[in-house]
PDB file of C-alpha atoms in Angstrom:
ATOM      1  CA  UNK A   1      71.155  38.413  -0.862  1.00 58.00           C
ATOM      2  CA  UNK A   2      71.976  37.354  -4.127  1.00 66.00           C
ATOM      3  CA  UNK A   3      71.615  33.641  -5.561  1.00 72.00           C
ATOM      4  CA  UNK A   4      74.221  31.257  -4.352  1.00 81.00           C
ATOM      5  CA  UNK A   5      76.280  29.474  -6.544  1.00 85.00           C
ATOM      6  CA  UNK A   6      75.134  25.737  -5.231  1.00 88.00           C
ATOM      7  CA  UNK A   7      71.924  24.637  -6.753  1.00 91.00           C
ATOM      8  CA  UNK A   8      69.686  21.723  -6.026  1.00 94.00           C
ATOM      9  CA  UNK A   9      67.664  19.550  -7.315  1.00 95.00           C
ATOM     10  CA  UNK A  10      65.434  19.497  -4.038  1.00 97.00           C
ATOM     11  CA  UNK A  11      61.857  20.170  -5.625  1.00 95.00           C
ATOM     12  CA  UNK A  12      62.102  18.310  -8.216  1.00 95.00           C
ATOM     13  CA  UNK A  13      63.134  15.042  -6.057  1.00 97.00           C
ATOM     14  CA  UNK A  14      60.218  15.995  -3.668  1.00 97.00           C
ATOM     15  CA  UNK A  15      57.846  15.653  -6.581  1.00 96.00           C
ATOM     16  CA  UNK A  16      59.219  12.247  -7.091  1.00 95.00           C
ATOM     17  CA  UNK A  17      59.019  11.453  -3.332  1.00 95.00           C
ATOM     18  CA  UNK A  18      54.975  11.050  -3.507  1.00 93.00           C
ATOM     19  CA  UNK A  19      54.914  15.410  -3.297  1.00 94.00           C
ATOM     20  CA  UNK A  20      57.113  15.065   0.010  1.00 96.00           C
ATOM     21  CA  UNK A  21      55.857  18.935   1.686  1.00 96.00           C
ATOM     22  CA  UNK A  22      58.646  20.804   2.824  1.00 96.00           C
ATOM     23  CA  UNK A  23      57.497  20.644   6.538  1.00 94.00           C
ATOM     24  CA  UNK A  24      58.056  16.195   5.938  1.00 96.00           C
ATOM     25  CA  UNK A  25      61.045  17.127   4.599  1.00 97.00           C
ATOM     26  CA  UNK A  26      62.514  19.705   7.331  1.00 96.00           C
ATOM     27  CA  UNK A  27      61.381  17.233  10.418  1.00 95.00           C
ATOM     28  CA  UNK A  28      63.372  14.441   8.474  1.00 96.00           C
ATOM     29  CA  UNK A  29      66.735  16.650   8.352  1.00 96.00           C
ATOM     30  CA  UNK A  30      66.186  18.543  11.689  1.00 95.00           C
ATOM     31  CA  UNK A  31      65.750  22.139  10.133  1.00 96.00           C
ATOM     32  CA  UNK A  32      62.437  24.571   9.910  1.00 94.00           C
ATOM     33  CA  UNK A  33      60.618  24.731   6.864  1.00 94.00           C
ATOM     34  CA  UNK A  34      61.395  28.297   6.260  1.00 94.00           C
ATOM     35  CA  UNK A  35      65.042  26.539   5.969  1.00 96.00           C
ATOM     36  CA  UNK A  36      64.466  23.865   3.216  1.00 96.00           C
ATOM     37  CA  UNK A  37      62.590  27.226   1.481  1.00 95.00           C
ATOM     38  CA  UNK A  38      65.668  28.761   1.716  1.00 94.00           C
ATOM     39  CA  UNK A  39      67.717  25.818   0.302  1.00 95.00           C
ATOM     40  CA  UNK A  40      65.606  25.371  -2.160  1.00 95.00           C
ATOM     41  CA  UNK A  41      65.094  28.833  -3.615  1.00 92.00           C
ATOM     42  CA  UNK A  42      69.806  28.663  -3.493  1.00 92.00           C
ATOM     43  CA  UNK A  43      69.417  31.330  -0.628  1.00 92.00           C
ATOM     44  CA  UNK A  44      70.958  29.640   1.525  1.00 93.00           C
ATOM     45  CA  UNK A  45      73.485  27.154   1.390  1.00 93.00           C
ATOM     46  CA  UNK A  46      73.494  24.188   3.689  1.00 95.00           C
ATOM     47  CA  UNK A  47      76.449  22.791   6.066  1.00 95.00           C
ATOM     48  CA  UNK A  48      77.594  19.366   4.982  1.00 96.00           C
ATOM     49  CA  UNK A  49      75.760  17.807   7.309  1.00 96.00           C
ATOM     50  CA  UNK A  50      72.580  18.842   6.305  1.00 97.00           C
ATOM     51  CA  UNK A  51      73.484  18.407   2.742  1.00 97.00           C
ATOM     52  CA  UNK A  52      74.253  14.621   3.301  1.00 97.00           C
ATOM     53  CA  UNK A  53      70.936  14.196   5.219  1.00 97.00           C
ATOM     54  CA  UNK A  54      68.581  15.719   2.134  1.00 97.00           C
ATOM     55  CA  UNK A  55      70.632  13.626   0.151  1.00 97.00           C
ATOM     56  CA  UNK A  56      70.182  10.417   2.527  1.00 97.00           C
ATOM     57  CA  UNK A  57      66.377  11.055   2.738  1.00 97.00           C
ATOM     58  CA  UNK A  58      65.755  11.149  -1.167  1.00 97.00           C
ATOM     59  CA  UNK A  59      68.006   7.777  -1.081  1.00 96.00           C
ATOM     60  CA  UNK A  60      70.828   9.998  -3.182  1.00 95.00           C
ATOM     61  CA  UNK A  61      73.988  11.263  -3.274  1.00 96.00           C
ATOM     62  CA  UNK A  62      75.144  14.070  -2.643  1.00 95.00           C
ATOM     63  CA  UNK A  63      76.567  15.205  -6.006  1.00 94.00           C
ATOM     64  CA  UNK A  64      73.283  14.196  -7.282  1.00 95.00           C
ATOM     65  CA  UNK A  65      70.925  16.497  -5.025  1.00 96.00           C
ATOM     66  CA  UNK A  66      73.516  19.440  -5.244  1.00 96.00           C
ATOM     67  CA  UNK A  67      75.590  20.843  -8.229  1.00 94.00           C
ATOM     68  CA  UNK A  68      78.557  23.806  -7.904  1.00 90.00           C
ATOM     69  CA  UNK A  69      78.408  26.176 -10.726  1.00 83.00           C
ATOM     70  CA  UNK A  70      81.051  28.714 -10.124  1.00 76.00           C
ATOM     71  CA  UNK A  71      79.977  32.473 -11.471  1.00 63.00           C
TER      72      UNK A  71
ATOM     73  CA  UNK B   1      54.503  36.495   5.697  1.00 66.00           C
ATOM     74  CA  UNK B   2      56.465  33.271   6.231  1.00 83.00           C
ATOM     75  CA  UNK B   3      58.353  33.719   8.975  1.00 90.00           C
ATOM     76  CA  UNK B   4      60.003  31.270  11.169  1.00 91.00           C
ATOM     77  CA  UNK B   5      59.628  31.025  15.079  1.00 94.00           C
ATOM     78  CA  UNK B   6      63.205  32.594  15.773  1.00 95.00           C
ATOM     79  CA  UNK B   7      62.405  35.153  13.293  1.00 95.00           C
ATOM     80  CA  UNK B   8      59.135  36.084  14.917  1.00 96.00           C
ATOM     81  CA  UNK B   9      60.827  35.691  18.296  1.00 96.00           C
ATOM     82  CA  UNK B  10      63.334  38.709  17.024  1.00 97.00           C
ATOM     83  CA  UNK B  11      60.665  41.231  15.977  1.00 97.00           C
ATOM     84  CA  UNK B  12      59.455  40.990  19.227  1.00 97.00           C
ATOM     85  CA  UNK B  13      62.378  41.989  20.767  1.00 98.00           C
ATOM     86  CA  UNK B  14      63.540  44.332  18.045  1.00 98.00           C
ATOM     87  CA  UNK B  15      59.656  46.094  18.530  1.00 98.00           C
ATOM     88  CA  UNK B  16      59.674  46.274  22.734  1.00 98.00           C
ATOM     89  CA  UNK B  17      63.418  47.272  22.288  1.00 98.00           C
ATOM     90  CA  UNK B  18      62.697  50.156  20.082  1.00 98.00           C
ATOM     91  CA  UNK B  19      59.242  51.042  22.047  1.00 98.00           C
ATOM     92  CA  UNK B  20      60.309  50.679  25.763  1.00 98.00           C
ATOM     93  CA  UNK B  21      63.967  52.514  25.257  1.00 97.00           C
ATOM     94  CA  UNK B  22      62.671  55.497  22.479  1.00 97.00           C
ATOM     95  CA  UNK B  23      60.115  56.100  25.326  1.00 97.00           C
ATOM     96  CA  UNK B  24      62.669  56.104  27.942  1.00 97.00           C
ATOM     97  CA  UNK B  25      65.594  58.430  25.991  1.00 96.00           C
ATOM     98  CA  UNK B  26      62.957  60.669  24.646  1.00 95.00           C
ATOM     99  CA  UNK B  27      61.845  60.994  28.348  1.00 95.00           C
ATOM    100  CA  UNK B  28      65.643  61.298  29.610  1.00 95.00           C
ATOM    101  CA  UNK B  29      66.268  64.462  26.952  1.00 92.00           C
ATOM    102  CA  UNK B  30      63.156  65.982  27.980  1.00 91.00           C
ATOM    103  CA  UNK B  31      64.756  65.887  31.830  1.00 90.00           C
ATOM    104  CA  UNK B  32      67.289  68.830  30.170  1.00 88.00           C
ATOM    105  CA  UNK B  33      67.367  71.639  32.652  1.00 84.00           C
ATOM    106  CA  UNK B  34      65.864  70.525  35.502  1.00 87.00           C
ATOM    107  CA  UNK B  35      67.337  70.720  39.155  1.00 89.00           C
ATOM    108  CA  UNK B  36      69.896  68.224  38.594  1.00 86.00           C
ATOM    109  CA  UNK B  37      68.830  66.119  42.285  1.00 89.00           C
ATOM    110  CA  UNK B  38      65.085  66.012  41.304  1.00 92.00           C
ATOM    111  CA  UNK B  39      66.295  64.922  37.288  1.00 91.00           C
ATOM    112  CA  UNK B  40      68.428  62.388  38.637  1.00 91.00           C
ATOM    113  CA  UNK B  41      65.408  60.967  40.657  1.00 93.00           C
ATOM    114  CA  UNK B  42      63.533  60.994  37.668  1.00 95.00           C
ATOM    115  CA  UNK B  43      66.020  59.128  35.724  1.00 94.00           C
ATOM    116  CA  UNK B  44      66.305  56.375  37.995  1.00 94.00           C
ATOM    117  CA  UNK B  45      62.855  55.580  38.357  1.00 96.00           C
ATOM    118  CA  UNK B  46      62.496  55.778  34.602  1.00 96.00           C
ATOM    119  CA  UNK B  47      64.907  53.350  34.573  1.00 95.00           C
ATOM    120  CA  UNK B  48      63.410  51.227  36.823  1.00 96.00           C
ATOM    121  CA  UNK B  49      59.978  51.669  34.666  1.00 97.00           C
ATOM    122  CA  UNK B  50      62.033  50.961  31.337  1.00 97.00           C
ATOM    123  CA  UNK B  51      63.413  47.585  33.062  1.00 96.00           C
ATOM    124  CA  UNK B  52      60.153  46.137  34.460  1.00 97.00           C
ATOM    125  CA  UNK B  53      58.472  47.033  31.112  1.00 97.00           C
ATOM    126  CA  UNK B  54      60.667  45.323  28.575  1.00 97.00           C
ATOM    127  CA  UNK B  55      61.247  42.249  31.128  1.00 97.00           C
ATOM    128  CA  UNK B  56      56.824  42.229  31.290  1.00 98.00           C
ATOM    129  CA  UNK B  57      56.907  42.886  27.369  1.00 97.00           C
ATOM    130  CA  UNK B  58      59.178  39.697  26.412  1.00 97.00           C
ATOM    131  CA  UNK B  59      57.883  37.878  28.878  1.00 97.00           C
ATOM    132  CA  UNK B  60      54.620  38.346  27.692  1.00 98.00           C
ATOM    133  CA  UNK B  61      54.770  38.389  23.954  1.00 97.00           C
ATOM    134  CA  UNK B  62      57.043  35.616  23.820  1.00 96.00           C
ATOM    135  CA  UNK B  63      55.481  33.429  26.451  1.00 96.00           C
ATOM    136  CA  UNK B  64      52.304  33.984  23.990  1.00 96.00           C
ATOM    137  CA  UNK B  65      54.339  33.207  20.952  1.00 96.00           C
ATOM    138  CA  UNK B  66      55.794  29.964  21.960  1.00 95.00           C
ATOM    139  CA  UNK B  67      51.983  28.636  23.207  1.00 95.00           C
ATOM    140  CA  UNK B  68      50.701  29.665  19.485  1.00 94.00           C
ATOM    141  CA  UNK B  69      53.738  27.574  17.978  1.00 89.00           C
ATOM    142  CA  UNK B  70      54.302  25.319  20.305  1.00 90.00           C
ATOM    143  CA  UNK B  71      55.627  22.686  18.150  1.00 87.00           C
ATOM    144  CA  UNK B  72      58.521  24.900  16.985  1.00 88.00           C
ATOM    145  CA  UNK B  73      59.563  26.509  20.283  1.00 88.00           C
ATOM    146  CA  UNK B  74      60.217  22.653  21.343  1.00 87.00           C
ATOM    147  CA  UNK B  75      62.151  22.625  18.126  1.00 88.00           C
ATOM    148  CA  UNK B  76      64.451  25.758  19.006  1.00 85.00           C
ATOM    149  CA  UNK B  77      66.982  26.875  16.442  1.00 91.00           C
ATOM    150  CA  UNK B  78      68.773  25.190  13.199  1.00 94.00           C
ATOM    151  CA  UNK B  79      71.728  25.722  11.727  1.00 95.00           C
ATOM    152  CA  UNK B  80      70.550  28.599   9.596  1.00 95.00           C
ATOM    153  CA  UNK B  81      68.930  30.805  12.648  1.00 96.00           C
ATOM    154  CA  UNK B  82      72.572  29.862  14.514  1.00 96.00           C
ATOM    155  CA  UNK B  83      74.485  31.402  11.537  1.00 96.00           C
ATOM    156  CA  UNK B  84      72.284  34.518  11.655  1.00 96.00           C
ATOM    157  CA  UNK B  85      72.658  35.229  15.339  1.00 97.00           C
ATOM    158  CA  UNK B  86      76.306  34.520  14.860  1.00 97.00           C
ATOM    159  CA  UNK B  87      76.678  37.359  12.341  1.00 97.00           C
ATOM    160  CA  UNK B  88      73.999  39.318  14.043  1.00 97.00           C
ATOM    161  CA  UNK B  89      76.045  38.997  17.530  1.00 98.00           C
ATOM    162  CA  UNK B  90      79.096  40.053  15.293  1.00 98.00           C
ATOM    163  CA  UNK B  91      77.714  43.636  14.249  1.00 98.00           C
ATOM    164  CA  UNK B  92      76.352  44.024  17.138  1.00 97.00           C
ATOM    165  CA  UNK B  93      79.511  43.443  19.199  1.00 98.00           C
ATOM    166  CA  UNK B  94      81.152  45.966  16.620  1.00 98.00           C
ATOM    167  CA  UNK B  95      78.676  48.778  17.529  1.00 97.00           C
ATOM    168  CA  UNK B  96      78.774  47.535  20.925  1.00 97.00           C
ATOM    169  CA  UNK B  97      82.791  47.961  21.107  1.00 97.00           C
ATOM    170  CA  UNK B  98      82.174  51.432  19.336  1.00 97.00           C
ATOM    171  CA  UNK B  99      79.800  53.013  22.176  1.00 95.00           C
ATOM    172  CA  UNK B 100      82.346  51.817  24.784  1.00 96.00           C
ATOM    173  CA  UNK B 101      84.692  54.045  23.271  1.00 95.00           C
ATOM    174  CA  UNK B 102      82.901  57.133  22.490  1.00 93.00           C
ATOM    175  CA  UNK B 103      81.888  56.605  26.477  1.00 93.00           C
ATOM    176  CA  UNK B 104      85.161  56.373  27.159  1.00 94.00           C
ATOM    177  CA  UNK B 105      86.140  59.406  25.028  1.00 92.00           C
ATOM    178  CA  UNK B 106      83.722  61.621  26.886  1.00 88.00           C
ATOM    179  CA  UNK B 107      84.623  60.820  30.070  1.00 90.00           C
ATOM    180  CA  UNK B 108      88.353  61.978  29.104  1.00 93.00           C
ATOM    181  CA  UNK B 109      87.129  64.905  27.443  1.00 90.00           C
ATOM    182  CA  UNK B 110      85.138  65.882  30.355  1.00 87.00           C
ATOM    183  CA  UNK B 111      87.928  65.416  33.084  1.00 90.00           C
ATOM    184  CA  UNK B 112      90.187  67.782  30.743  1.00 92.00           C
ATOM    185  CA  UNK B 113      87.457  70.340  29.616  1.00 88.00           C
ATOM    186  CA  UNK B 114      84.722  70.258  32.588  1.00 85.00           C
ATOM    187  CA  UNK B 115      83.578  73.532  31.022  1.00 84.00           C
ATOM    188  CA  UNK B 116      81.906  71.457  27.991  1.00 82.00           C
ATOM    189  CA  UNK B 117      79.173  70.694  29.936  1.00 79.00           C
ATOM    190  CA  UNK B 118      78.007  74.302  30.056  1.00 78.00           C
ATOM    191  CA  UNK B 119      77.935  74.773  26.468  1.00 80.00           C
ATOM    192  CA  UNK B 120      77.065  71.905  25.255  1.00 80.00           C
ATOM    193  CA  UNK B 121      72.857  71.085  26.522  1.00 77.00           C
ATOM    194  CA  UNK B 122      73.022  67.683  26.183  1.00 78.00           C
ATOM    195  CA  UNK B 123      75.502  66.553  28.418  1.00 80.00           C
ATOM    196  CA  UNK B 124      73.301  67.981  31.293  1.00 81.00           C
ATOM    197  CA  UNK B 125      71.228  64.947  30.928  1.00 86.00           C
ATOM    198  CA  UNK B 126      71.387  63.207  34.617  1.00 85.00           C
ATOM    199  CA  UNK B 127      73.490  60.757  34.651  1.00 88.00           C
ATOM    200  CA  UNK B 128      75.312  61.570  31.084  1.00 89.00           C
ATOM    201  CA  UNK B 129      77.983  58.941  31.059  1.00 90.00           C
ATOM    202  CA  UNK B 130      75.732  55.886  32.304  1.00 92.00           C
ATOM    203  CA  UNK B 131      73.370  57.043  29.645  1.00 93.00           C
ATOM    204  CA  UNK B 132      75.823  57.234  26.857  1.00 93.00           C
ATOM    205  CA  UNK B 133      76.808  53.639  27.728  1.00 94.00           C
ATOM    206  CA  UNK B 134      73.181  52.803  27.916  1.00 95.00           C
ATOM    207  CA  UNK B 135      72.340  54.034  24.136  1.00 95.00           C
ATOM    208  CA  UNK B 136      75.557  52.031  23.400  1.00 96.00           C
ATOM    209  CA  UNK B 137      73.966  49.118  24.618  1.00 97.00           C
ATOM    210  CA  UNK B 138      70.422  49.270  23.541  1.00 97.00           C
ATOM    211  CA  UNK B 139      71.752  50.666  19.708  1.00 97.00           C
ATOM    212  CA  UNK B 140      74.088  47.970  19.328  1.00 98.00           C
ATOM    213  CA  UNK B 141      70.938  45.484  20.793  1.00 98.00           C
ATOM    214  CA  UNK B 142      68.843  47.267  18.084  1.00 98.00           C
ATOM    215  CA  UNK B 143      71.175  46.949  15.305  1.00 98.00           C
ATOM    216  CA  UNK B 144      72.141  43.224  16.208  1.00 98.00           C
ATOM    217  CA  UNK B 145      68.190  42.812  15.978  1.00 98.00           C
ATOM    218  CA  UNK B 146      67.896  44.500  12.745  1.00 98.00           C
ATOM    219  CA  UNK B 147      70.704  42.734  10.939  1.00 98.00           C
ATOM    220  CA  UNK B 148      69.575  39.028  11.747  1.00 97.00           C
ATOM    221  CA  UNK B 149      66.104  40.087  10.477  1.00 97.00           C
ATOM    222  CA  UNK B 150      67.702  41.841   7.347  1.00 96.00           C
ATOM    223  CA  UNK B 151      69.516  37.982   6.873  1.00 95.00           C
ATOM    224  CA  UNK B 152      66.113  36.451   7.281  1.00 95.00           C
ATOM    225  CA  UNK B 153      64.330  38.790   4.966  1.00 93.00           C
ATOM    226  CA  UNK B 154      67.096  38.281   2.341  1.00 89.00           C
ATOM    227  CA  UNK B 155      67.487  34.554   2.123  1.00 80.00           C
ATOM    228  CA  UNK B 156      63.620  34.188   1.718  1.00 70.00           C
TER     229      UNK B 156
END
């Protein structure tokens, strides 16, 4: 599977967030860490509703934690 | 490897699918040419055998799977293992749909050319047409298995 077109700035605002792990991060949203993995590596792109909640747990939003860049 | 619970939940099945079921049709083939009565015995306690062993098998494996990760059986599934059993179940269903016909097809060509069965070895197998449907089944399980696995692999 190819890399998606959304990217994030999800490790970066972990680093900021005392080195949040992505198993703190994944029991905040209500995923699995092998899902905020995904997420973060743009192999997977989240619904909306998970989207919002990253964004909501790093205090964010939304446009801020994820950027579109069409191919 | 990093695999999730639902991940390590399918290789389970995928595995006992592939073990209990290649045991059982490689066993079924090998009943070619026997006295059809005694094959047909045969058969149907294989099948029996093939049922209690991949009900003890994923009863088993996964009961020992979920007590190792205890914390994420309780969890279940997210949104990501939901998409992959949806498109899993979707490829599946195709090969599924695919097996029904090609059943469906041989039990039309049989009723208008009976003779077939003479020349052609493997439709002796007891019980052809429930078996055909069978390997419909258990393929389309396999492939279903296979793809949701490929998804998980890929978005690593």
């Amino acid at each position: 599977m190819a890399t998606l077109p959304i990217k994030n700035k999800i490790r970066e605002l972990r680093f900021f967030a005392d080195e949040m792990t992505q198993q703190e991060l994944a029991e905040l949203v209500g995923v699995t860490r092998q899902t905020i993995m995904a997420i973060e590596k743009c192999k997977y792109s989240p619904t909306l509703e998970i989207a919002f909640k990253i964004a909501e747990v790093f205090g964010q939003s939304i446009d801020e934690v994820f950027q579109y860049h069409s191919v | 490897m990093n695999m999730s619970f639902r991940e390590k939940s399918i290789w389970i099945s995928l595995i006992s699918t592939l073990v209990v079921f290649g045991d059982y049709f490689f066993n079924i083939i090998s009943l070619v040419g026997m006295p059809e009565e005694l094959a047909k015995t045969i058969a149907l306690e294989l099948s029996i055998r093939a049922l209690f062993l991949i009900i003890s098998i994923e009863i088993i494996f996964q009961g020992l799977l979920a007590v190792s990760n205890h914390k994420a059986a309780k969890f279940g599934t997210d949104e990501r293992d939901k998409l992959f059993e949806y498109r899993g179940n979707n490829i599946g269903y195709a090969v599924l749909v695919i097996g029904v016909f090609l059943t469906l097809g041989s039990i039309v060509v049989l009723e208008i050319n009976p003779s077939l069965i003479e020349q052609f070895k493997v439709m002796k197998i007891p019980l052809f047409t429930a078996h055909v449907l069978l390997f419909s089944f258990i393929f389309s399980e396999v492939i279903r298995f296979s793809s949701q696995l490929y998804y998980y692999r890929s978005s690593h």
